[in-house]
Coordinates of C-alpha atoms in Angstrom, one line a residue:
M10 CA 21.2 9.7 41.1
T11 CA 20.5 12.7 38.8
I12 CA 19.7 13.3 35.2
S13 CA 23.4 14.0 34.6
D14 CA 24.0 10.3 35.4
Y15 CA 22.3 9.3 32.2
R16 CA 22.8 10.0 28.5
I17 CA 20.8 9.5 25.4
E18 CA 22.3 7.2 22.9
K19 CA 21.2 5.7 19.6
R20 CA 20.3 2.0 19.5
T21 CA 22.1 -0.2 17.1
D22 CA 19.1 -2.5 16.7
V23 CA 15.5 -2.0 18.0
G24 CA 14.9 -5.8 17.8
A25 CA 11.6 -7.7 17.3
I26 CA 10.3 -7.0 20.8
G27 CA 11.1 -3.4 20.4
L28 CA 9.2 -3.2 17.1
F29 CA 6.2 -5.0 18.7
M30 CA 6.2 -2.6 21.7
Q31 CA 6.5 0.4 19.3
A32 CA 3.5 -0.8 17.3
L33 CA 1.4 -1.6 20.4
I34 CA 2.1 1.8 21.9
A35 CA 1.5 3.7 18.7
I36 CA -1.8 2.0 18.0
T37 CA -3.0 2.4 21.6
L38 CA -2.1 6.1 21.6
A39 CA -3.7 6.6 18.2
F40 CA -7.0 5.1 19.4
V41 CA -6.9 7.1 22.6
A42 CA -6.4 10.3 20.6
S43 CA -9.1 9.3 18.1
G44 CA -11.5 8.7 21.1
L45 CA -10.7 12.2 22.5
L46 CA -11.4 13.7 19.0
L47 CA -14.7 11.9 18.7
T48 CA -15.7 13.1 22.2
I49 CA -14.8 16.7 21.3
L50 CA -16.9 16.4 18.2
G51 CA -19.9 15.3 20.2
F52 CA -19.8 11.5 19.4
D53 CA -19.8 8.5 21.8
P54 CA -16.3 6.9 21.3
V55 CA -17.4 3.6 22.9
A56 CA -20.3 3.3 20.4
A57 CA -18.1 4.3 17.5
F58 CA -15.3 1.9 18.3
D59 CA -17.8 -0.9 18.9
A60 CA -19.3 -0.3 15.5
L61 CA -15.8 -0.2 14.0
H62 CA -15.0 -3.6 15.7
K63 CA -18.2 -5.2 14.5
G64 CA -17.8 -4.0 11.0
A65 CA -14.2 -5.2 10.8
F66 CA -14.3 -8.5 12.8
G67 CA -17.9 -9.0 14.0
T68 CA -18.6 -11.9 11.6
W69 CA -16.5 -14.1 9.4
R70 CA -17.9 -12.3 6.4
N71 CA -16.9 -8.9 7.8
A72 CA -13.4 -10.3 8.5
Q73 CA -13.2 -11.4 4.9
G74 CA -14.1 -7.9 3.9
S75 CA -11.2 -6.6 6.0
L76 CA -8.8 -8.9 4.1
I77 CA -10.3 -7.9 0.8
H78 CA -9.8 -4.2 1.6
A79 CA -6.2 -5.0 2.7
A80 CA -5.1 -6.8 -0.5
P81 CA -4.6 -3.8 -2.8
L82 CA -3.1 -1.7 0.0
A83 CA -0.5 -4.5 0.5
F84 CA 0.5 -4.3 -3.1
T85 CA 0.9 -0.5 -3.1
G86 CA 2.6 -0.8 0.2
V87 CA 5.3 -3.2 -1.0
A88 CA 5.6 -1.2 -4.2
A89 CA 6.6 1.9 -2.1
A90 CA 8.8 -0.2 0.1
V91 CA 10.9 -1.7 -2.7
A92 CA 11.6 1.8 -4.1
F93 CA 12.2 3.4 -0.7
R94 CA 14.6 0.6 0.5
A95 CA 16.8 1.6 -2.4
R96 CA 16.4 5.3 -1.4
I97 CA 14.5 6.0 -4.6
W98 CA 11.6 8.3 -3.7
S99 CA 8.9 7.1 -6.1
I100 CA 5.5 8.7 -5.3
G101 CA 3.9 7.1 -8.4
Q102 CA 2.0 4.2 -6.8
E103 CA -1.4 5.9 -7.4
G104 CA -0.8 6.3 -11.2
Q105 CA 0.7 2.8 -11.4
F106 CA -2.3 1.4 -9.6
F107 CA -4.5 3.0 -12.2
A108 CA -2.3 1.9 -15.1
G109 CA -2.3 -1.7 -14.0
A110 CA -6.1 -1.8 -13.9
M111 CA -6.4 0.1 -17.2
M112 CA -4.0 -2.2 -19.0
A113 CA -5.8 -5.3 -17.8
Y114 CA -9.1 -3.8 -18.8
F115 CA -7.8 -2.9 -22.2
F116 CA -7.1 -6.6 -22.9
T117 CA -10.7 -7.5 -22.0
T118 CA -12.0 -5.1 -24.6
F119 CA -10.8 -7.3 -27.5
L120 CA -10.0 -10.7 -26.0
N121 CA -12.6 -13.3 -24.9
L122 CA -10.7 -16.4 -23.8
P123 CA -11.5 -19.1 -21.3
A124 CA -11.0 -18.1 -17.6
L125 CA -8.0 -20.4 -17.3
I126 CA -6.2 -18.3 -19.8
M127 CA -7.9 -14.9 -19.3
V128 CA -7.2 -14.6 -15.5
P129 CA -3.4 -15.1 -15.7
L130 CA -3.4 -12.8 -18.8
V131 CA -5.1 -9.9 -16.9
I132 CA -2.8 -10.4 -13.9
L133 CA 0.3 -10.1 -16.2
A134 CA -1.3 -7.2 -18.0
G135 CA -1.7 -5.4 -14.7
A136 CA 1.9 -5.9 -13.8
L137 CA 2.9 -4.8 -17.3
G138 CA 0.8 -1.6 -17.1
G139 CA 2.3 -0.5 -13.7
G140 CA 5.8 -1.7 -14.7
L141 CA 5.7 0.5 -17.9
M142 CA 4.8 3.5 -15.8
G143 CA 7.6 2.8 -13.3
G144 CA 10.0 2.0 -16.1
L145 CA 9.2 5.3 -17.8
S146 CA 10.1 7.2 -14.7
G147 CA 13.3 5.1 -14.4
T148 CA 14.2 5.9 -18.0
L149 CA 13.6 9.6 -17.4
K150 CA 15.9 9.4 -14.4
T151 CA 18.7 7.4 -15.9
R152 CA 18.7 9.0 -19.3
F153 CA 17.8 12.6 -18.6
N154 CA 18.3 12.9 -14.8
V155 CA 14.7 13.9 -14.2
N156 CA 13.9 13.9 -10.5
V157 CA 12.0 10.8 -9.6
V158 CA 9.5 12.6 -7.3
V159 CA 8.6 15.1 -10.0
S160 CA 8.3 12.5 -12.8
T161 CA 6.2 10.0 -10.7
V162 CA 3.8 12.8 -9.5
M163 CA 3.4 14.1 -13.0
L164 CA 2.7 10.7 -14.4
N165 CA 0.1 10.2 -11.7
Y166 CA -1.8 13.1 -13.1
I167 CA -1.4 12.0 -16.7
I168 CA -2.7 8.4 -16.2
V169 CA -5.6 9.6 -14.0
Y170 CA -6.7 12.1 -16.6
L171 CA -6.3 9.5 -19.3
L172 CA -8.8 7.3 -17.6
S173 CA -11.1 10.4 -17.2
Y174 CA -10.8 11.1 -20.9
L175 CA -11.6 7.5 -21.9
L176 CA -14.7 7.6 -19.7
T177 CA -16.0 11.1 -20.5
S178 CA -15.4 10.6 -24.3
R179 CA -17.5 7.4 -23.9
I180 CA -14.7 5.3 -25.4
W181 CA -14.8 3.1 -22.3
M182 CA -17.9 4.4 -20.6
A183 CA -20.7 1.8 -20.2
P184 CA -23.7 2.4 -22.5
G185 CA -26.6 4.0 -20.8
E186 CA -24.7 4.7 -17.6
Y187 CA -25.0 7.9 -15.7
Y188 CA -21.8 7.5 -13.7
L189 CA -18.4 7.7 -15.2
Q190 CA -17.5 4.0 -15.1
T191 CA -16.8 1.2 -17.6
D192 CA -19.0 -1.7 -18.4
R193 CA -18.8 -4.6 -16.1
I194 CA -15.8 -6.8 -16.5
P195 CA -16.6 -10.2 -18.1
K196 CA -16.9 -13.1 -15.7
N197 CA -14.1 -15.1 -17.4
A198 CA -11.7 -12.2 -16.6
R199 CA -12.6 -11.8 -13.0
L200 CA -10.4 -13.1 -10.2
P201 CA -12.1 -16.2 -9.0
D202 CA -13.4 -16.8 -5.4
L203 CA -11.2 -19.1 -3.4
W204 CA -14.2 -21.4 -2.6
P205 CA -18.0 -21.2 -2.8
E206 CA -20.0 -19.0 -0.4
T207 CA -17.0 -16.7 0.3
D208 CA -16.0 -13.2 -0.7
L209 CA -12.3 -14.0 -0.6
H210 CA -10.8 -14.1 -4.1
L211 CA -7.5 -15.0 -5.7
G212 CA -6.1 -11.5 -5.2
V213 CA -5.9 -12.1 -1.5
V214 CA -3.7 -15.1 -2.1
L215 CA -1.6 -13.2 -4.6
A216 CA -1.0 -10.5 -2.0
V217 CA 0.1 -13.0 0.7
L218 CA 2.4 -14.8 -1.7
T219 CA 3.8 -11.5 -2.9
I220 CA 4.6 -10.3 0.6
I221 CA 6.4 -13.6 1.4
G222 CA 8.2 -13.6 -1.9
L223 CA 9.5 -10.0 -1.4
H224 CA 10.5 -10.7 2.2
F225 CA 12.7 -13.5 0.8
L226 CA 13.9 -11.5 -2.2
I227 CA 15.0 -8.5 -0.1
N228 CA 16.5 -10.3 2.8
H229 CA 17.9 -13.6 1.4
T230 CA 19.0 -13.0 -2.2
T231 CA 22.0 -11.4 -3.9
F232 CA 19.6 -8.9 -5.6
G233 CA 18.1 -8.0 -2.2
F234 CA 21.5 -7.4 -0.7
S235 CA 22.5 -5.2 -3.7
L236 CA 19.2 -3.3 -3.3
R237 CA 19.8 -2.6 0.4
A238 CA 23.4 -1.7 -0.2
F239 CA 22.4 0.7 -2.9
G240 CA 19.9 2.3 -0.5
D241 CA 22.5 2.5 2.3
N242 CA 25.3 4.0 0.2
A243 CA 24.9 4.2 -3.6
V244 CA 28.6 5.2 -4.1
A245 CA 29.9 2.3 -2.0
A246 CA 27.5 -0.1 -3.8
H247 CA 28.8 1.2 -7.1
F248 CA 32.4 0.2 -6.2
K249 CA 31.0 -3.2 -5.2
G250 CA 29.7 -3.7 -8.7
V251 CA 26.1 -2.4 -8.4
A252 CA 25.4 -0.3 -11.5
P253 CA 23.3 2.8 -10.3
K254 CA 21.4 3.3 -13.5
R255 CA 20.6 -0.3 -13.9
M256 CA 19.5 -0.7 -10.3
T257 CA 17.3 2.5 -10.5
L258 CA 15.6 1.2 -13.6
I259 CA 15.0 -2.3 -12.2
V260 CA 13.7 -1.0 -8.9
L261 CA 11.3 1.5 -10.4
T262 CA 10.0 -1.1 -12.9
L263 CA 9.5 -3.7 -10.2
S264 CA 7.8 -1.1 -7.9
G265 CA 5.5 -0.1 -10.7
A266 CA 4.6 -3.7 -11.5
L267 CA 3.6 -4.4 -7.9
A268 CA 1.4 -1.3 -7.7
G269 CA -0.2 -2.3 -11.1
L270 CA -1.0 -5.7 -9.6
G271 CA -2.9 -3.9 -6.9
G272 CA -5.0 -2.2 -9.5
V273 CA -5.9 -5.6 -11.0
V274 CA -6.8 -7.0 -7.6
Q275 CA -9.1 -4.1 -6.8
S276 CA -10.8 -3.9 -10.2
F277 CA -11.0 -7.5 -11.2
G278 CA -11.5 -8.9 -7.7
V279 CA -13.9 -6.4 -6.1
D280 CA -15.3 -3.7 -8.3
F281 CA -15.6 -5.6 -11.6
R282 CA -15.5 -2.3 -13.5
L283 CA -13.1 0.8 -13.7
S284 CA -13.9 4.1 -12.2
Q285 CA -11.8 6.9 -10.7
T286 CA -13.9 6.7 -7.6
F287 CA -13.2 3.0 -7.0
L288 CA -9.4 3.3 -7.7
Y289 CA -8.7 6.6 -6.1
G290 CA -6.6 6.8 -2.9
H291 CA -5.1 3.3 -2.8
G292 CA -1.6 4.6 -3.9
S293 CA -1.4 7.3 -1.1
A294 CA -2.8 4.9 1.5
G295 CA -0.1 2.4 0.4
L296 CA 2.6 4.9 1.1
I297 CA 1.3 5.4 4.6
V298 CA 1.2 1.6 5.1
A299 CA 4.8 1.2 3.9
V300 CA 6.1 4.0 6.2
I301 CA 4.3 2.7 9.3
A302 CA 5.6 -0.8 8.6
G303 CA 9.1 0.4 8.4
L304 CA 9.4 -0.8 4.7
R305 CA 9.4 -4.4 5.9
P306 CA 7.2 -6.7 3.6
L307 CA 5.9 -8.9 6.4
S308 CA 5.0 -5.8 8.5
I309 CA 3.3 -4.3 5.5
G310 CA 0.9 -7.2 5.4
L311 CA -0.1 -6.6 9.0
V312 CA -0.5 -2.9 8.6
A313 CA -2.4 -3.3 5.4
F314 CA -4.8 -5.6 7.3
L315 CA -5.2 -2.9 10.0
F316 CA -6.0 -0.3 7.4
G317 CA -8.3 -2.8 5.6
A318 CA -10.1 -3.3 8.9
L319 CA -10.4 0.4 9.4
A320 CA -11.9 0.8 5.9
K321 CA -14.4 -2.1 6.4
G322 CA -15.3 -1.1 10.0
G323 CA -15.6 2.6 8.9
L324 CA -18.7 1.7 6.8
F325 CA -20.4 0.4 10.0
M326 CA -19.3 3.5 11.9
Q327 CA -21.1 5.7 9.3
V328 CA -24.3 3.7 9.6
M329 CA -24.4 2.6 13.2
A330 CA -22.8 5.7 14.9
D331 CA -23.5 8.3 12.2
I332 CA -19.9 9.3 11.9
S333 CA -18.5 10.7 8.6
S334 CA -16.2 8.6 6.5
A335 CA -13.6 11.5 6.8
M336 CA -13.0 10.2 10.4
I337 CA -11.5 7.1 9.1
S338 CA -9.0 9.1 7.0
T339 CA -8.3 11.2 10.1
M340 CA -7.7 8.0 12.2
Q341 CA -5.2 6.8 9.5
A342 CA -3.3 10.1 9.8
I343 CA -3.3 9.9 13.6
I344 CA -1.9 6.3 13.4
L345 CA 0.8 7.4 11.0
M346 CA 1.7 10.4 13.3
F347 CA 2.1 8.2 16.4
F348 CA 4.0 5.6 14.5
L349 CA 6.5 8.2 13.3
V350 CA 6.9 9.6 16.8
T351 CA 7.4 6.2 18.4
S352 CA 9.8 5.0 15.7
V353 CA 12.0 8.0 16.5
L354 CA 11.8 7.5 20.2
F355 CA 12.6 3.8 20.0
Q356 CA 15.7 4.5 18.1
Y357 CA 17.2 6.0 21.3
R358 CA 17.6 4.9 24.9
L359 CA 18.7 6.3 28.2
R360 CA 21.9 4.7 29.6
R361 CA 23.6 5.3 32.9
I362 CA 27.0 6.8 32.4
S363 CA 28.4 4.8 35.3
Q364 CA 27.8 1.6 33.4
D365 CA 30.5 2.6 30.8
V366 CA 33.2 3.1 33.4

């Protein structure tokens, strides 16, 4: 038996077991590589990972923190997945995340209603803000054929600088504050806690429901079939009755609305004020989550929780092991790298040529 007795062929379907093994191998290799990097840098990897584990799962309150960190990443992750499944390369999750938080906060500046009305209003406002950003990019594409990557990246800059202007010009900046941030969000507009003596808030439930809803929408509805068909072959989908411009506009608007909801969850469930520092990075992290999860909504929930645990545990690593927060970003990049490598490897298999005879 020699190497010539085998050939490499592409798998038709990796399968659930294959996906699980892929994730297990990628995460294991990523942590091994991270441990080697920590050792090279002069840190004790055992102490670092122990601090990471305690910070993420050591207590029930810490585990809640991991879930809370995961919620906005789940929204930006599914936002990217919806667009990418249709082969629309939207990179606007960061700006749409900002836009959702800003639109919701805008309503709180002139409305003061009971929480029963105000909370649903700010949630809808967040979806509206992100949806308008996504819809604008969709309009630029369908009406003027502007490249989606270019328009979404440029809109990211515009909305981020708009928030910067609103703060530096003191239109939204809290009176007497030194840092560039808004006044605290009124209590009647904040996402309520799920029960007393807990940090979990309504945004976590919204994230879970959104993930389940999108899984059903993409895999078990006519619209989901049209979206997937459009992504597989836009020309063939057009002959099956899928209007390309209409689908592009719907997908980008839906993607933007989902990212906008993430901005509301972060600002109205955790920070209770707007600041570039608090909002920054969730869009780009959501892209990584979506890619690692293979653009599958249910997997996005799991990967978002992993990244939420890394973010929460990273705080303990800084304090207990004296490791820079940049190491967490590095670990995220390493995880992404190994997931991409294993995803390619698992698409192929070795097969004996004699089996085909």
